[in-house]
Coordinates of C-alpha atoms in Angstrom, one line a residue:
M27 CA 88.4 58.2 77.9
M28 CA 85.2 56.3 78.7
A29 CA 83.3 59.6 79.9
V30 CA 83.9 61.1 76.5
E31 CA 83.0 59.5 73.0
V32 CA 84.0 61.2 69.9
C33 CA 80.9 61.4 67.6
D34 CA 82.3 63.4 64.6
K35 CA 86.0 63.0 63.9
N36 CA 85.7 65.2 60.6
R37 CA 85.4 68.3 62.8
F38 CA 88.7 67.7 64.6
E39 CA 92.4 68.6 63.6
T40 CA 94.4 65.5 63.9
I41 CA 97.9 65.0 64.6
E42 CA 99.6 61.7 63.3
K43 CA 102.7 59.8 64.1
G44 CA 103.7 57.2 61.5
G45 CA 100.2 57.2 60.0
V46 CA 98.5 56.7 63.4
I47 CA 96.5 59.4 64.9
T48 CA 97.9 60.3 68.3
S49 CA 95.7 63.4 69.3
M50 CA 92.7 65.5 67.7
K51 CA 91.8 68.9 68.6
F52 CA 88.7 70.9 68.2
Y53 CA 88.5 74.7 68.6
Q54 CA 86.0 77.4 68.4
K55 CA 85.8 81.0 69.7
H56 CA 82.2 81.9 69.0
P57 CA 79.4 81.8 70.1
Y58 CA 81.7 80.6 73.1
L59 CA 85.0 79.4 73.8
L60 CA 85.4 75.6 73.4
M61 CA 88.3 73.6 73.0
I62 CA 88.4 69.8 73.1
K63 CA 91.8 67.9 73.0
V64 CA 91.7 64.1 72.8
D65 CA 95.0 62.6 73.6
Y66 CA 95.2 58.9 72.7
E67 CA 98.9 58.6 74.0
N68 CA 97.9 59.5 77.3
T69 CA 94.4 58.2 77.1
E70 CA 92.8 61.6 78.2
V71 CA 90.3 64.6 77.1
V72 CA 90.7 67.9 77.9
I73 CA 87.9 70.1 77.7
E74 CA 88.0 73.9 78.2
F75 CA 84.9 76.2 77.8
S76 CA 83.7 79.5 78.9
G77 CA 80.7 80.6 81.0
K78 CA 78.9 81.9 77.7
V79 CA 78.1 78.3 76.8
L80 CA 75.0 79.0 79.0
G81 CA 73.6 81.1 76.5
R82 CA 70.9 83.5 77.7
D83 CA 71.6 82.2 81.3
Y84 CA 75.3 83.4 81.2
P85 CA 74.7 85.9 83.9
K86 CA 74.2 82.9 86.3
L87 CA 77.8 81.8 85.9
I88 CA 79.2 78.2 85.9
S89 CA 78.3 76.5 89.2
S90 CA 77.0 73.3 90.5
E91 CA 73.5 74.5 89.6
T92 CA 74.4 75.2 85.9
I93 CA 77.2 72.6 85.4
V94 CA 74.8 70.1 83.7
Q95 CA 73.3 72.6 81.5
C96 CA 76.9 73.4 80.3
F97 CA 77.5 69.7 79.4
D98 CA 74.0 69.3 77.7
A99 CA 75.0 72.3 75.5
I100 CA 78.4 70.9 74.4
N101 CA 76.8 67.6 73.7
A102 CA 74.1 69.1 71.6
I103 CA 76.8 70.6 69.0
G104 CA 77.3 66.8 68.1
I105 CA 81.0 66.5 68.0
I106 CA 81.4 64.4 71.3
R107 CA 79.1 62.8 73.7
M108 CA 79.9 63.1 77.4
D109 CA 78.7 60.8 80.1
I110 CA 77.7 63.6 82.7
D111 CA 77.7 61.4 85.8
A112 CA 81.3 60.3 84.8
M113 CA 82.3 63.9 84.2
M114 CA 81.4 64.8 87.8
D115 CA 84.4 62.9 88.9
A116 CA 86.9 64.5 86.2
D117 CA 89.8 66.5 87.3
V118 CA 89.7 70.4 87.1
V119 CA 93.2 71.4 86.1
K120 CA 92.6 75.1 85.9
C121 CA 89.6 77.4 86.3
D122 CA 88.6 81.1 86.8
V123 CA 86.6 82.1 89.8
T124 CA 84.3 85.0 89.1
K125 CA 82.1 87.2 91.0
D126 CA 79.9 89.8 89.7
I127 CA 78.7 92.8 91.9
H128 CA 76.6 96.0 91.1
I129 CA 78.5 99.4 91.7
S130 CA 77.8 102.9 90.7
D131 CA 81.3 104.0 89.9
I132 CA 83.7 101.2 88.5
P133 CA 86.7 103.5 87.6
R134 CA 86.6 105.1 91.1
M135 CA 86.4 101.7 92.6
T136 CA 89.4 100.4 90.7
Q137 CA 91.4 103.5 91.5
Y138 CA 90.8 103.0 95.1
V139 CA 92.2 99.5 95.0
R140 CA 95.3 100.8 93.1
N141 CA 95.8 103.5 95.8
H142 CA 95.5 100.8 98.6
I143 CA 97.7 97.9 97.5
S144 CA 99.4 96.6 100.6
N145 CA 102.7 96.2 99.1
Y146 CA 103.5 97.1 95.4
Q147 CA 106.7 94.8 95.4
Q148 CA 104.4 91.9 96.7
F149 CA 101.7 92.5 94.4
L150 CA 101.9 94.0 90.9
C151 CA 99.2 96.2 89.9
S152 CA 98.5 97.4 86.3
K153 CA 95.7 99.2 84.4
L154 CA 95.3 97.8 80.9
R155 CA 94.3 100.4 77.8
N156 CA 90.8 98.9 77.9
G157 CA 90.3 100.0 81.6
N158 CA 90.8 96.4 83.3
L159 CA 92.6 96.5 86.5
V160 CA 95.1 93.5 86.8
V161 CA 96.4 92.5 90.3
E162 CA 98.8 89.5 90.6
K163 CA 101.3 88.2 93.1
N164 CA 104.6 88.8 92.1
V165 CA 106.2 85.4 92.5
V166 CA 108.1 83.2 90.0
S167 CA 106.9 79.9 90.8
R168 CA 103.5 79.1 88.7
K169 CA 102.2 76.8 91.8
T170 CA 101.8 79.9 93.9
K171 CA 101.1 82.6 91.3
K172 CA 97.8 84.3 91.5
R173 CA 96.1 87.0 89.1
M174 CA 92.9 88.9 89.4
T175 CA 91.2 91.0 86.9
I176 CA 88.5 93.7 87.9
Y177 CA 86.7 95.0 84.9
D178 CA 83.3 96.5 83.6
K179 CA 81.4 93.5 82.4
G180 CA 78.7 95.8 80.8
K181 CA 81.3 97.6 78.8
E182 CA 83.0 94.5 77.9
M183 CA 79.7 93.1 76.4
Q184 CA 79.2 96.1 74.3
R185 CA 82.3 95.5 72.2
A186 CA 81.8 94.3 68.6
E187 CA 83.1 90.8 69.2
N188 CA 80.1 90.1 71.8
R189 CA 77.5 92.1 70.0
A190 CA 75.7 88.8 68.0
F191 CA 76.1 87.0 71.3
V192 CA 74.2 89.5 73.5
E193 CA 71.5 90.1 70.7
E194 CA 70.8 86.2 70.1
N195 CA 70.3 85.7 73.7
G196 CA 68.6 88.8 74.9
L197 CA 71.2 90.1 77.1
E198 CA 71.3 93.8 76.1
N199 CA 70.9 95.2 79.5
A200 CA 71.9 92.1 81.7
F201 CA 75.2 93.4 82.6
S202 CA 74.5 97.1 82.9
G203 CA 76.5 98.4 86.0
V204 CA 78.1 95.0 86.6
C205 CA 81.8 95.0 87.9
R206 CA 83.4 91.6 87.5
F207 CA 86.0 90.1 89.7
E208 CA 88.1 87.3 88.1
L209 CA 90.6 85.1 89.7
N210 CA 92.5 83.1 87.5
L211 CA 93.6 79.7 89.1
D212 CA 96.0 77.8 86.6
T213 CA 97.3 74.9 88.5
K214 CA 95.7 72.0 90.7
E215 CA 97.7 73.5 93.7
Q216 CA 96.4 76.8 93.4
I217 CA 92.8 75.4 93.0
R218 CA 93.4 73.3 96.1
K219 CA 94.8 76.0 98.2
A220 CA 92.2 78.9 96.9
L221 CA 89.1 76.5 97.5
H222 CA 90.3 74.9 100.4
I223 CA 89.8 71.3 99.1
H224 CA 91.8 68.2 99.1
N225 CA 91.3 67.3 95.7
T226 CA 90.3 68.9 92.3
K227 CA 87.4 66.7 91.2
L228 CA 84.9 68.7 89.8
T229 CA 82.4 68.0 92.4
S230 CA 84.8 69.0 95.1
V231 CA 85.5 72.4 93.2
L232 CA 81.8 73.2 92.6
S233 CA 80.8 72.3 96.1
S234 CA 83.5 74.5 97.8
A235 CA 82.1 76.9 100.2
S236 CA 85.4 79.0 100.3
N237 CA 85.4 82.8 98.9
P238 CA 88.9 83.0 97.2
I239 CA 88.2 86.4 95.6
D240 CA 87.6 88.3 99.1
E241 CA 90.4 86.3 100.5
F242 CA 92.8 87.7 97.9
I243 CA 91.3 91.1 98.2
D244 CA 92.1 90.8 102.1
C245 CA 95.8 90.2 101.0
I246 CA 96.2 93.1 98.6
V247 CA 94.0 95.8 100.3
P248 CA 94.7 96.4 104.0
S249 CA 92.0 97.1 106.5
E250 CA 91.4 100.6 107.2
N251 CA 89.6 100.2 110.4
E252 CA 92.2 102.0 112.7
S253 CA 93.0 105.4 112.1
V254 CA 96.4 107.1 112.5
N255 CA 96.5 110.5 114.2
L256 CA 99.5 112.1 112.7
P257 CA 101.4 115.4 114.3
D258 CA 101.2 118.5 111.9
K259 CA 105.0 118.3 111.2
K260 CA 104.6 114.6 109.9
T261 CA 101.4 115.4 107.8
Y262 CA 103.3 118.2 106.2
V263 CA 106.4 115.7 105.5
A264 CA 103.9 113.2 104.3
M265 CA 102.2 115.8 102.0
L266 CA 105.5 116.8 100.5
I267 CA 106.3 113.2 99.8
L268 CA 103.1 112.8 98.2
K269 CA 103.6 115.7 95.9
D270 CA 106.9 114.6 95.0
C271 CA 105.8 111.4 94.0
D272 CA 102.9 112.8 91.9
Y273 CA 100.4 111.5 94.5
D274 CA 101.2 107.9 93.1
L275 CA 101.4 105.5 96.1
E276 CA 103.4 102.8 94.2
K277 CA 106.0 105.7 93.7
V278 CA 105.8 106.6 97.3
E279 CA 106.6 102.9 98.3
A280 CA 109.5 102.8 95.9
K281 CA 110.9 105.8 97.2
M282 CA 110.4 104.8 100.9
R283 CA 112.2 101.5 100.5
E284 CA 115.4 103.3 99.7
F285 CA 115.3 104.8 103.3
Y286 CA 114.1 101.9 105.3
R287 CA 116.0 98.5 105.9
R288 CA 114.8 95.4 104.8
G289 CA 112.2 93.8 107.4
T290 CA 110.2 97.2 107.7
S291 CA 106.5 96.6 107.8
I292 CA 105.6 98.2 104.4
T293 CA 101.8 98.2 105.3
A294 CA 102.4 100.2 108.4
L295 CA 104.7 102.6 106.7
M296 CA 102.5 103.3 103.9
K297 CA 99.4 103.5 106.0
P298 CA 99.8 107.3 106.9
F299 CA 100.2 108.2 103.1
R300 CA 96.8 106.2 102.3
E301 CA 95.0 108.2 104.7
L302 CA 96.3 111.4 103.8
L303 CA 95.3 110.7 100.2
Q304 CA 92.0 109.5 101.4
E305 CA 91.3 112.8 103.4
M306 CA 92.3 114.6 100.0
G307 CA 89.8 112.8 98.1
D308 CA 86.1 112.3 98.3
K309 CA 85.1 110.7 101.6
G310 CA 82.5 108.7 99.7
D311 CA 85.4 106.4 98.6
E312 CA 85.4 104.6 101.7
D313 CA 81.7 103.9 101.5
L314 CA 82.0 102.8 97.8
W315 CA 84.6 100.3 98.9
S316 CA 82.6 99.0 102.1
D317 CA 79.7 98.3 99.6
V318 CA 82.1 96.3 97.3
R319 CA 83.3 94.2 100.2
R320 CA 79.8 93.7 101.6
Q321 CA 78.7 92.4 98.2
L322 CA 82.1 90.2 97.8
K323 CA 81.3 88.4 101.1
A324 CA 77.9 87.7 100.0

């Protein structure tokens, strides 16, 4: 714990055993999330914080260029003092990888994603009441689980709980038209695999050149580069199936699984339905998605 020195124990909640302090915890939600847990039994300190620690530089996100600014802001509170050089060698046990892009129609884009999930059993897709789209890998193991949220960042920053932060930092229009992709990595193994690194030291995480969000999108939304020319009869049957399933591709996939044996390529099976649904919709959807992918790769 030499990298972190406690400066004000009075601001911590303490836990004792036999009259001896075994751990201390500090938690705040505003103006940014900050959790500090000092564990004397395991001689470790766990620090969790959100990107809002950057204040007016919040749009820059946490990166190798802003991490020192984050630590300086936490030190300025006066409850702990971090040795910033030593902190660069700390282990990252969980993190959220984020990417902000600008698009004109976020609901339309999220609907495109919902309609083009490669496999609805392998990837669970749900739209929350607030409009956020959540896609997660349908696995039991926490080590291999991945969860991505796509949402309107500008709309989120307009909520009552964010109003004071926005006004105090002059961020009134900073997130207008911004769509945020957020990938949650909750274990060290997830972090290593997603970022293609050998260890989870902070320097390794921040210096990774990988693009885990774009890679995850590649898995959940199949490429539409190849077109399938369906005979009229098959097109008609596909149309009837779509209509019977309320033009919901998740329902279509569930129905098709009843008729095809295990091992059938679901991606290939669903492709004609996706293309037919695409033809029925606005042709601009593909252009919108192409622009999204271009920005995610940047």
